[in-house]
Amino acid sequence: MKTAVFSSKSYDRERLTRELKQVADSGGNKIECTFLEVRLTPETAILARGHTVVCCFVHDELGPEVIEILAQHGVRHIAMRCAGYNNVDLRACRKCQITVSRVPAYSPYAVAEHAVGLILELNRKYSRAYNRVRDNNFSLDGLEGFDLHGKTVGVVGTGKIGVCFARIMLGFGCRVVAFDIQENSELLAAGVCYMDLAGLFAESDIISLHCPLNEHTQHLINEKSIAGMKCGVMVINTSRGPLIDTGDIIAAVKSGQVGYLGMDVYEEEAGVFFEDFSSRIIGDDQLMRLTTFPNVRITSHQAFFTHEALDNIARTAVENLVYQSRGEPGPNLVSF
Ligand code: NAI
């Protein structure tokens, strides 16, 4: 079974190759991978010619146009190397009879711990302190933070990652409140209080987003919802960029309504995040504006990026390919 692996970096290639070798050594069906560094876009989709499967990641474009091209070239399956599949047009897949699999969980700890890292960095200003000390400047001016203990933390989405995050924040001695379309009994037992979204926004000192991106959650954070938050609130997004209206959050950071912003994801991150622009010009003025604020921290969609998560992604993605090579649905097929 020939598979075109788009957006593949060295760390993907090494791990996928290792997992594929194990499958081959144990006498499994032959799965041949073509590793491509480029993102899947309408322009690069032609590279899938001769493959029956494409293996994709978060920035690959899997809209109707690309799905149509893939189908024309004989692609029957899309194996996502991530949990979210908001970049896949499922309607087009259904029309073209292309199935989709994903890696539903690889390390909720990695993402939850990164969210906490952003909170600590914004609050205690470690990178500013580090740069100061490197310059023999031992002054504490401007480094004042606040105790997390006793603060109210609002968790939007209490699935695998949200639960890990809530537990860590409970460990800090925070009061944790949550909103989800489905309450989690484990968190209720741990003392987390569920409330509606407006209540969570109004009561939280820190708001962390852990829900999926869909038509109900797009621009969940916008001018109106921000107006209902505490002045100086900290907002953390490690989920998906479009959960936040970028223009509205920039205005709120400028006005001081949002006092701290931590983003591992950004609305227009595709084509910029994961790439080196240190000697190139970035055309995105909103992203450039965000990088100028002293109270905004941006990381390049790296919350998942731990040894354990990468190993788990490769293992499950290859398991999904094995099911596909046997003509079996497997447990991680996206239903639509
Ligand atoms: P999950 O599926 O375990 O949990 C998602 C939770 O959100 C569920 O409890 C669900 O009921 C809830 N939810 C659904 N619609 C909602 C709504 N309208 N309002 C509030 N809650 C809602 O997913 P998991 O594994 O916890 O991942 C969460 C998100 O994290 C993913 O959708 C993905 O976008 C993001 N993610 C980011 C990564 C990164 O590297 N930055 C890596 C992995 C995931």
PDB file of N, CA and C in Angstrom, residues 218-303:
ATOM      1  N   GLN A 218     -16.154  28.345  16.753  1.00  0.00           N
ATOM      2  CA  GLN A 218     -15.355  29.329  16.013  1.00  0.00           C
ATOM      3  C   GLN A 218     -15.614  30.737  16.579  1.00  0.00           C
ATOM      4  N   HIS A 219     -14.543  31.468  16.848  1.00  0.00           N
ATOM      5  CA  HIS A 219     -14.615  32.822  17.429  1.00  0.00           C
ATOM      6  C   HIS A 219     -15.422  32.852  18.736  1.00  0.00           C
ATOM      7  N   LEU A 220     -15.234  31.813  19.514  1.00  0.00           N
ATOM      8  CA  LEU A 220     -15.818  31.746  20.858  1.00  0.00           C
ATOM      9  C   LEU A 220     -15.350  32.959  21.687  1.00  0.00           C
ATOM     10  N   ILE A 221     -14.098  33.328  21.436  1.00  0.00           N
ATOM     11  CA  ILE A 221     -13.551  34.523  22.086  1.00  0.00           C
ATOM     12  C   ILE A 221     -13.617  35.644  21.063  1.00  0.00           C
ATOM     13  N   ASN A 222     -14.528  36.584  21.310  1.00  0.00           N
ATOM     14  CA  ASN A 222     -14.719  37.707  20.386  1.00  0.00           C
ATOM     15  C   ASN A 222     -15.000  38.962  21.208  1.00  0.00           C
ATOM     16  N   GLU A 223     -15.235  40.053  20.521  1.00  0.00           N
ATOM     17  CA  GLU A 223     -15.416  41.341  21.211  1.00  0.00           C
ATOM     18  C   GLU A 223     -16.470  41.223  22.320  1.00  0.00           C
ATOM     19  N   LYS A 224     -17.600  40.558  21.995  1.00  0.00           N
ATOM     20  CA  LYS A 224     -18.711  40.473  22.943  1.00  0.00           C
ATOM     21  C   LYS A 224     -18.327  39.611  24.152  1.00  0.00           C
ATOM     22  N   SER A 225     -17.750  38.440  23.889  1.00  0.00           N
ATOM     23  CA  SER A 225     -17.418  37.565  25.027  1.00  0.00           C
ATOM     24  C   SER A 225     -16.298  38.182  25.868  1.00  0.00           C
ATOM     25  N   ILE A 226     -15.369  38.870  25.215  1.00  0.00           N
ATOM     26  CA  ILE A 226     -14.266  39.501  25.962  1.00  0.00           C
ATOM     27  C   ILE A 226     -14.818  40.583  26.899  1.00  0.00           C
ATOM     28  N   ALA A 227     -15.860  41.304  26.428  1.00  0.00           N
ATOM     29  CA  ALA A 227     -16.454  42.367  27.253  1.00  0.00           C
ATOM     30  C   ALA A 227     -17.045  41.797  28.548  1.00  0.00           C
ATOM     31  N   GLY A 228     -17.417  40.511  28.529  1.00  0.00           N
ATOM     32  CA  GLY A 228     -17.990  39.886  29.720  1.00  0.00           C
ATOM     33  C   GLY A 228     -16.944  39.275  30.644  1.00  0.00           C
ATOM     34  N   MET A 229     -15.673  39.448  30.310  1.00  0.00           N
ATOM     35  CA  MET A 229     -14.599  38.871  31.153  1.00  0.00           C
ATOM     36  C   MET A 229     -14.100  39.902  32.155  1.00  0.00           C
ATOM     37  N   LYS A 230     -13.363  39.408  33.164  1.00  0.00           N
ATOM     38  CA  LYS A 230     -12.742  40.314  34.136  1.00  0.00           C
ATOM     39  C   LYS A 230     -11.692  41.173  33.424  1.00  0.00           C
ATOM     40  N   CYS A 231     -11.566  42.424  33.829  1.00  0.00           N
ATOM     41  CA  CYS A 231     -10.547  43.283  33.234  1.00  0.00           C
ATOM     42  C   CYS A 231      -9.163  42.745  33.623  1.00  0.00           C
ATOM     43  N   GLY A 232      -8.293  42.575  32.636  1.00  0.00           N
ATOM     44  CA  GLY A 232      -6.942  42.071  32.915  1.00  0.00           C
ATOM     45  C   GLY A 232      -6.834  40.561  32.903  1.00  0.00           C
ATOM     46  N   VAL A 233      -7.889  39.882  32.408  1.00  0.00           N
ATOM     47  CA  VAL A 233      -7.940  38.413  32.375  1.00  0.00           C
ATOM     48  C   VAL A 233      -6.762  37.842  31.565  1.00  0.00           C
ATOM     49  N   MET A 234      -6.372  36.604  31.910  1.00  0.00           N
ATOM     50  CA  MET A 234      -5.373  35.889  31.108  1.00  0.00           C
ATOM     51  C   MET A 234      -6.103  34.872  30.232  1.00  0.00           C
ATOM     52  N   VAL A 235      -5.816  34.895  28.937  1.00  0.00           N
ATOM     53  CA  VAL A 235      -6.445  33.948  28.003  1.00  0.00           C
ATOM     54  C   VAL A 235      -5.357  33.041  27.411  1.00  0.00           C
ATOM     55  N   ILE A 236      -5.601  31.730  27.472  1.00  0.00           N
ATOM     56  CA  ILE A 236      -4.636  30.752  26.962  1.00  0.00           C
ATOM     57  C   ILE A 236      -5.328  29.906  25.896  1.00  0.00           C
ATOM     58  N   ASN A 237      -4.718  29.814  24.716  1.00  0.00           N
ATOM     59  CA  ASN A 237      -5.286  28.964  23.658  1.00  0.00           C
ATOM     60  C   ASN A 237      -4.245  27.976  23.155  1.00  0.00           C
ATOM     61  N   THR A 238      -4.417  26.712  23.535  1.00  0.00           N
ATOM     62  CA  THR A 238      -3.558  25.647  22.990  1.00  0.00           C
ATOM     63  C   THR A 238      -4.401  24.708  22.133  1.00  0.00           C
ATOM     64  N   SER A 239      -5.609  25.157  21.761  1.00  0.00           N
ATOM     65  CA  SER A 239      -6.505  24.240  21.053  1.00  0.00           C
ATOM     66  C   SER A 239      -6.459  24.455  19.534  1.00  0.00           C
ATOM     67  N   ARG A 240      -7.165  25.421  19.035  1.00  0.00           N
ATOM     68  CA  ARG A 240      -7.117  25.750  17.604  1.00  0.00           C
ATOM     69  C   ARG A 240      -7.259  27.262  17.460  1.00  0.00           C
ATOM     70  N   GLY A 241      -6.490  27.853  16.535  1.00  0.00           N
ATOM     71  CA  GLY A 241      -6.440  29.304  16.380  1.00  0.00           C
ATOM     72  C   GLY A 241      -7.789  29.979  16.205  1.00  0.00           C
ATOM     73  N   PRO A 242      -8.653  29.448  15.318  1.00  0.00           N
ATOM     74  CA  PRO A 242      -9.910  30.161  15.050  1.00  0.00           C
ATOM     75  C   PRO A 242     -10.906  30.178  16.218  1.00  0.00           C
ATOM     76  N   LEU A 243     -10.558  29.602  17.354  1.00  0.00           N
ATOM     77  CA  LEU A 243     -11.432  29.764  18.528  1.00  0.00           C
ATOM     78  C   LEU A 243     -11.436  31.231  18.963  1.00  0.00           C
ATOM     79  N   ILE A 244     -10.378  31.958  18.585  1.00  0.00           N
ATOM     80  CA  ILE A 244     -10.266  33.374  18.967  1.00  0.00           C
ATOM     81  C   ILE A 244     -10.341  34.251  17.723  1.00  0.00           C
ATOM     82  N   ASP A 245     -11.146  35.317  17.787  1.00  0.00           N
ATOM     83  CA  ASP A 245     -11.151  36.322  16.729  1.00  0.00           C
ATOM     84  C   ASP A 245      -9.910  37.197  16.941  1.00  0.00           C
ATOM     85  N   THR A 246      -8.962  37.088  16.015  1.00  0.00           N
ATOM     86  CA  THR A 246      -7.658  37.732  16.219  1.00  0.00           C
ATOM     87  C   THR A 246      -7.777  39.253  16.339  1.00  0.00           C
ATOM     88  N   GLY A 247      -8.558  39.864  15.443  1.00  0.00           N
ATOM     89  CA  GLY A 247      -8.708  41.325  15.486  1.00  0.00           C
ATOM     90  C   GLY A 247      -9.269  41.774  16.830  1.00  0.00           C
ATOM     91  N   ASP A 248     -10.252  41.036  17.333  1.00  0.00           N
ATOM     92  CA  ASP A 248     -10.899  41.413  18.596  1.00  0.00           C
ATOM     93  C   ASP A 248      -9.950  41.245  19.784  1.00  0.00           C
ATOM     94  N   ILE A 249      -9.120  40.206  19.766  1.00  0.00           N
ATOM     95  CA  ILE A 249      -8.225  40.004  20.915  1.00  0.00           C
ATOM     96  C   ILE A 249      -7.097  41.040  20.880  1.00  0.00           C
ATOM     97  N   ILE A 250      -6.659  41.433  19.684  1.00  0.00           N
ATOM     98  CA  ILE A 250      -5.623  42.474  19.597  1.00  0.00           C
ATOM     99  C   ILE A 250      -6.175  43.772  20.208  1.00  0.00           C
ATOM    100  N   ALA A 251      -7.425  44.107  19.849  1.00  0.00           N
ATOM    101  CA  ALA A 251      -8.036  45.329  20.408  1.00  0.00           C
ATOM    102  C   ALA A 251      -8.123  45.225  21.929  1.00  0.00           C
ATOM    103  N   ALA A 252      -8.443  44.032  22.432  1.00  0.00           N
ATOM    104  CA  ALA A 252      -8.598  43.854  23.881  1.00  0.00           C
ATOM    105  C   ALA A 252      -7.251  43.899  24.610  1.00  0.00           C
ATOM    106  N   VAL A 253      -6.196  43.422  23.967  1.00  0.00           N
ATOM    107  CA  VAL A 253      -4.859  43.519  24.592  1.00  0.00           C
ATOM    108  C   VAL A 253      -4.438  45.000  24.607  1.00  0.00           C
ATOM    109  N   LYS A 254      -4.732  45.703  23.517  1.00  0.00           N
ATOM    110  CA  LYS A 254      -4.375  47.135  23.454  1.00  0.00           C
ATOM    111  C   LYS A 254      -5.103  47.924  24.540  1.00  0.00           C
ATOM    112  N   SER A 255      -6.373  47.596  24.769  1.00  0.00           N
ATOM    113  CA  SER A 255      -7.161  48.361  25.753  1.00  0.00           C
ATOM    114  C   SER A 255      -6.857  47.931  27.187  1.00  0.00           C
ATOM    115  N   GLY A 256      -6.232  46.770  27.356  1.00  0.00           N
ATOM    116  CA  GLY A 256      -5.944  46.274  28.710  1.00  0.00           C
ATOM    117  C   GLY A 256      -7.017  45.332  29.251  1.00  0.00           C
ATOM    118  N   GLN A 257      -8.129  45.184  28.511  1.00  0.00           N
ATOM    119  CA  GLN A 257      -9.190  44.268  28.967  1.00  0.00           C
ATOM    120  C   GLN A 257      -8.632  42.847  29.090  1.00  0.00           C
ATOM    121  N   VAL A 258      -7.819  42.446  28.095  1.00  0.00           N
ATOM    122  CA  VAL A 258      -7.077  41.186  28.219  1.00  0.00           C
ATOM    123  C   VAL A 258      -5.669  41.564  28.697  1.00  0.00           C
ATOM    124  N   GLY A 259      -5.301  41.053  29.859  1.00  0.00           N
ATOM    125  CA  GLY A 259      -4.023  41.456  30.475  1.00  0.00           C
ATOM    126  C   GLY A 259      -2.861  40.565  30.085  1.00  0.00           C
ATOM    127  N   TYR A 260      -3.173  39.362  29.651  1.00  0.00           N
ATOM    128  CA  TYR A 260      -2.142  38.394  29.261  1.00  0.00           C
ATOM    129  C   TYR A 260      -2.757  37.486  28.205  1.00  0.00           C
ATOM    130  N   LEU A 261      -1.961  37.140  27.197  1.00  0.00           N
ATOM    131  CA  LEU A 261      -2.459  36.228  26.162  1.00  0.00           C
ATOM    132  C   LEU A 261      -1.375  35.213  25.815  1.00  0.00           C
ATOM    133  N   GLY A 262      -1.706  33.948  25.948  1.00  0.00           N
ATOM    134  CA  GLY A 262      -0.776  32.871  25.584  1.00  0.00           C
ATOM    135  C   GLY A 262      -1.378  32.060  24.457  1.00  0.00           C
ATOM    136  N   MET A 263      -0.659  31.978  23.339  1.00  0.00           N
ATOM    137  CA  MET A 263      -1.204  31.289  22.168  1.00  0.00           C
ATOM    138  C   MET A 263      -0.208  30.268  21.642  1.00  0.00           C
ATOM    139  N   ASP A 264      -0.624  29.022  21.591  1.00  0.00           N
ATOM    140  CA  ASP A 264       0.194  28.016  20.901  1.00  0.00           C
ATOM    141  C   ASP A 264      -0.338  27.813  19.492  1.00  0.00           C
ATOM    142  N   VAL A 265      -1.501  28.379  19.252  1.00  0.00           N
ATOM    143  CA  VAL A 265      -2.157  28.236  17.953  1.00  0.00           C
ATOM    144  C   VAL A 265      -2.655  29.616  17.532  1.00  0.00           C
ATOM    145  N   TYR A 266      -2.798  29.804  16.235  1.00  0.00           N
ATOM    146  CA  TYR A 266      -3.160  31.116  15.716  1.00  0.00           C
ATOM    147  C   TYR A 266      -4.024  30.911  14.470  1.00  0.00           C
ATOM    148  N   GLU A 267      -5.008  31.797  14.317  1.00  0.00           N
ATOM    149  CA  GLU A 267      -5.975  31.655  13.217  1.00  0.00           C
ATOM    150  C   GLU A 267      -5.334  31.390  11.857  1.00  0.00           C
ATOM    151  N   GLU A 268      -4.282  32.129  11.537  1.00  0.00           N
ATOM    152  CA  GLU A 268      -3.679  32.021  10.201  1.00  0.00           C
ATOM    153  C   GLU A 268      -2.302  31.372  10.286  1.00  0.00           C
ATOM    154  N   GLU A 269      -2.168  30.360  11.138  1.00  0.00           N
ATOM    155  CA  GLU A 269      -0.826  29.799  11.381  1.00  0.00           C
ATOM    156  C   GLU A 269      -0.287  28.948  10.229  1.00  0.00           C
ATOM    157  N   ALA A 270      -1.175  28.364   9.434  1.00  0.00           N
ATOM    158  CA  ALA A 270      -0.726  27.461   8.364  1.00  0.00           C
ATOM    159  C   ALA A 270       0.212  28.195   7.409  1.00  0.00           C
ATOM    160  N   GLY A 271       1.333  27.600   7.116  1.00  0.00           N
ATOM    161  CA  GLY A 271       2.299  28.215   6.204  1.00  0.00           C
ATOM    162  C   GLY A 271       3.329  29.049   6.927  1.00  0.00           C
ATOM    163  N   VAL A 272       3.080  29.387   8.204  1.00  0.00           N
ATOM    164  CA  VAL A 272       4.056  30.160   8.989  1.00  0.00           C
ATOM    165  C   VAL A 272       4.597  29.294  10.136  1.00  0.00           C
ATOM    166  N   PHE A 273       3.676  28.764  10.967  1.00  0.00           N
ATOM    167  CA  PHE A 273       4.121  27.912  12.073  1.00  0.00           C
ATOM    168  C   PHE A 273       4.799  26.661  11.499  1.00  0.00           C
ATOM    169  N   PHE A 274       5.806  26.190  12.182  1.00  0.00           N
ATOM    170  CA  PHE A 274       6.673  25.049  11.802  1.00  0.00           C
ATOM    171  C   PHE A 274       7.747  25.452  10.779  1.00  0.00           C
ATOM    172  N   GLU A 275       7.714  26.712  10.310  1.00  0.00           N
ATOM    173  CA  GLU A 275       8.691  27.129   9.293  1.00  0.00           C
ATOM    174  C   GLU A 275       9.637  28.170   9.863  1.00  0.00           C
ATOM    175  N   ASP A 276      10.837  28.299   9.239  1.00  0.00           N
ATOM    176  CA  ASP A 276      11.840  29.275   9.686  1.00  0.00           C
ATOM    177  C   ASP A 276      11.728  30.537   8.824  1.00  0.00           C
ATOM    178  N   PHE A 277      11.230  31.606   9.429  1.00  0.00           N
ATOM    179  CA  PHE A 277      11.098  32.891   8.728  1.00  0.00           C
ATOM    180  C   PHE A 277      12.133  33.895   9.213  1.00  0.00           C
ATOM    181  N   SER A 278      13.214  33.410   9.847  1.00  0.00           N
ATOM    182  CA  SER A 278      14.154  34.355  10.467  1.00  0.00           C
ATOM    183  C   SER A 278      14.851  35.238   9.434  1.00  0.00           C
ATOM    184  N   SER A 279      14.914  34.818   8.181  1.00  0.00           N
ATOM    185  CA  SER A 279      15.536  35.663   7.150  1.00  0.00           C
ATOM    186  C   SER A 279      14.539  36.038   6.065  1.00  0.00           C
ATOM    187  N   ARG A 280      13.276  35.908   6.389  1.00  0.00           N
ATOM    188  CA  ARG A 280      12.250  36.228   5.390  1.00  0.00           C
ATOM    189  C   ARG A 280      11.231  37.205   5.971  1.00  0.00           C
ATOM    190  N   ILE A 281      10.461  37.815   5.115  1.00  0.00           N
ATOM    191  CA  ILE A 281       9.456  38.776   5.568  1.00  0.00           C
ATOM    192  C   ILE A 281       8.133  38.051   5.782  1.00  0.00           C
ATOM    193  N   ILE A 282       7.500  38.306   6.925  1.00  0.00           N
ATOM    194  CA  ILE A 282       6.177  37.731   7.176  1.00  0.00           C
ATOM    195  C   ILE A 282       5.128  38.773   6.784  1.00  0.00           C
ATOM    196  N   GLY A 283       4.204  38.368   5.943  1.00  0.00           N
ATOM    197  CA  GLY A 283       3.206  39.322   5.425  1.00  0.00           C
ATOM    198  C   GLY A 283       1.994  39.507   6.327  1.00  0.00           C
ATOM    199  N   ASP A 284       1.911  38.730   7.398  1.00  0.00           N
ATOM    200  CA  ASP A 284       0.713  38.757   8.249  1.00  0.00           C
ATOM    201  C   ASP A 284       0.850  39.848   9.319  1.00  0.00           C
ATOM    202  N   ASP A 285       0.185  40.980   9.102  1.00  0.00           N
ATOM    203  CA  ASP A 285       0.329  42.124  10.011  1.00  0.00           C
ATOM    204  C   ASP A 285      -0.258  41.840  11.395  1.00  0.00           C
ATOM    205  N   GLN A 286      -1.309  41.027  11.467  1.00  0.00           N
ATOM    206  CA  GLN A 286      -1.900  40.729  12.790  1.00  0.00           C
ATOM    207  C   GLN A 286      -0.933  39.890  13.630  1.00  0.00           C
ATOM    208  N   LEU A 287      -0.294  38.912  12.996  1.00  0.00           N
ATOM    209  CA  LEU A 287       0.677  38.094  13.738  1.00  0.00           C
ATOM    210  C   LEU A 287       1.835  38.969  14.209  1.00  0.00           C
ATOM    211  N   MET A 288       2.286  39.858  13.312  1.00  0.00           N
ATOM    212  CA  MET A 288       3.402  40.735  13.665  1.00  0.00           C
ATOM    213  C   MET A 288       3.008  41.692  14.802  1.00  0.00           C
ATOM    214  N   ARG A 289       1.769  42.161  14.802  1.00  0.00           N
ATOM    215  CA  ARG A 289       1.303  43.034  15.891  1.00  0.00           C
ATOM    216  C   ARG A 289       1.322  42.263  17.216  1.00  0.00           C
ATOM    217  N   LEU A 290       0.857  41.023  17.154  1.00  0.00           N
ATOM    218  CA  LEU A 290       0.811  40.211  18.384  1.00  0.00           C
ATOM    219  C   LEU A 290       2.204  40.009  18.971  1.00  0.00           C
ATOM    220  N   THR A 291       3.213  39.862  18.104  1.00  0.00           N
ATOM    221  CA  THR A 291       4.567  39.611  18.630  1.00  0.00           C
ATOM    222  C   THR A 291       5.166  40.852  19.305  1.00  0.00           C
ATOM    223  N   THR A 292       4.541  42.015  19.117  1.00  0.00           N
ATOM    224  CA  THR A 292       5.115  43.236  19.718  1.00  0.00           C
ATOM    225  C   THR A 292       4.670  43.455  21.165  1.00  0.00           C
ATOM    226  N   PHE A 293       3.626  42.757  21.605  1.00  0.00           N
ATOM    227  CA  PHE A 293       3.104  43.005  22.958  1.00  0.00           C
ATOM    228  C   PHE A 293       3.976  42.306  24.007  1.00  0.00           C
ATOM    229  N   PRO A 294       4.320  43.005  25.099  1.00  0.00           N
ATOM    230  CA  PRO A 294       5.125  42.341  26.140  1.00  0.00           C
ATOM    231  C   PRO A 294       4.328  41.309  26.932  1.00  0.00           C
ATOM    232  N   ASN A 295       3.001  41.404  26.868  1.00  0.00           N
ATOM    233  CA  ASN A 295       2.149  40.485  27.646  1.00  0.00           C
ATOM    234  C   ASN A 295       1.468  39.436  26.771  1.00  0.00           C
ATOM    235  N   VAL A 296       2.075  39.174  25.610  1.00  0.00           N
ATOM    236  CA  VAL A 296       1.584  38.103  24.727  1.00  0.00           C
ATOM    237  C   VAL A 296       2.726  37.136  24.481  1.00  0.00           C
ATOM    238  N   ARG A 297       2.462  35.855  24.627  1.00  0.00           N
ATOM    239  CA  ARG A 297       3.473  34.831  24.319  1.00  0.00           C
ATOM    240  C   ARG A 297       2.906  33.902  23.264  1.00  0.00           C
ATOM    241  N   ILE A 298       3.681  33.718  22.206  1.00  0.00           N
ATOM    242  CA  ILE A 298       3.238  32.842  21.120  1.00  0.00           C
ATOM    243  C   ILE A 298       4.245  31.705  20.989  1.00  0.00           C
ATOM    244  N   THR A 299       3.755  30.486  20.928  1.00  0.00           N
ATOM    245  CA  THR A 299       4.605  29.358  20.564  1.00  0.00           C
ATOM    246  C   THR A 299       4.021  28.760  19.291  1.00  0.00           C
ATOM    247  N   SER A 300       4.859  28.035  18.563  1.00  0.00           N
ATOM    248  CA  SER A 300       4.528  27.638  17.207  1.00  0.00           C
ATOM    249  C   SER A 300       3.858  26.254  17.143  1.00  0.00           C
ATOM    250  N   HIS A 301       2.677  26.147  17.727  1.00  0.00           N
ATOM    251  CA  HIS A 301       1.925  24.885  17.756  1.00  0.00           C
ATOM    252  C   HIS A 301       2.830  23.742  18.235  1.00  0.00           C
ATOM    253  N   GLN A 302       3.465  23.955  19.363  1.00  0.00           N
ATOM    254  CA  GLN A 302       4.417  22.971  19.869  1.00  0.00           C
ATOM    255  C   GLN A 302       3.912  22.244  21.113  1.00  0.00           C
ATOM    256  N   ALA A 303       2.652  22.512  21.505  1.00  0.00           N
ATOM    257  CA  ALA A 303       2.164  21.920  22.754  1.00  0.00           C
ATOM    258  C   ALA A 303       2.247  20.388  22.727  1.00  0.00           C
TER     259      ALA A 303
END
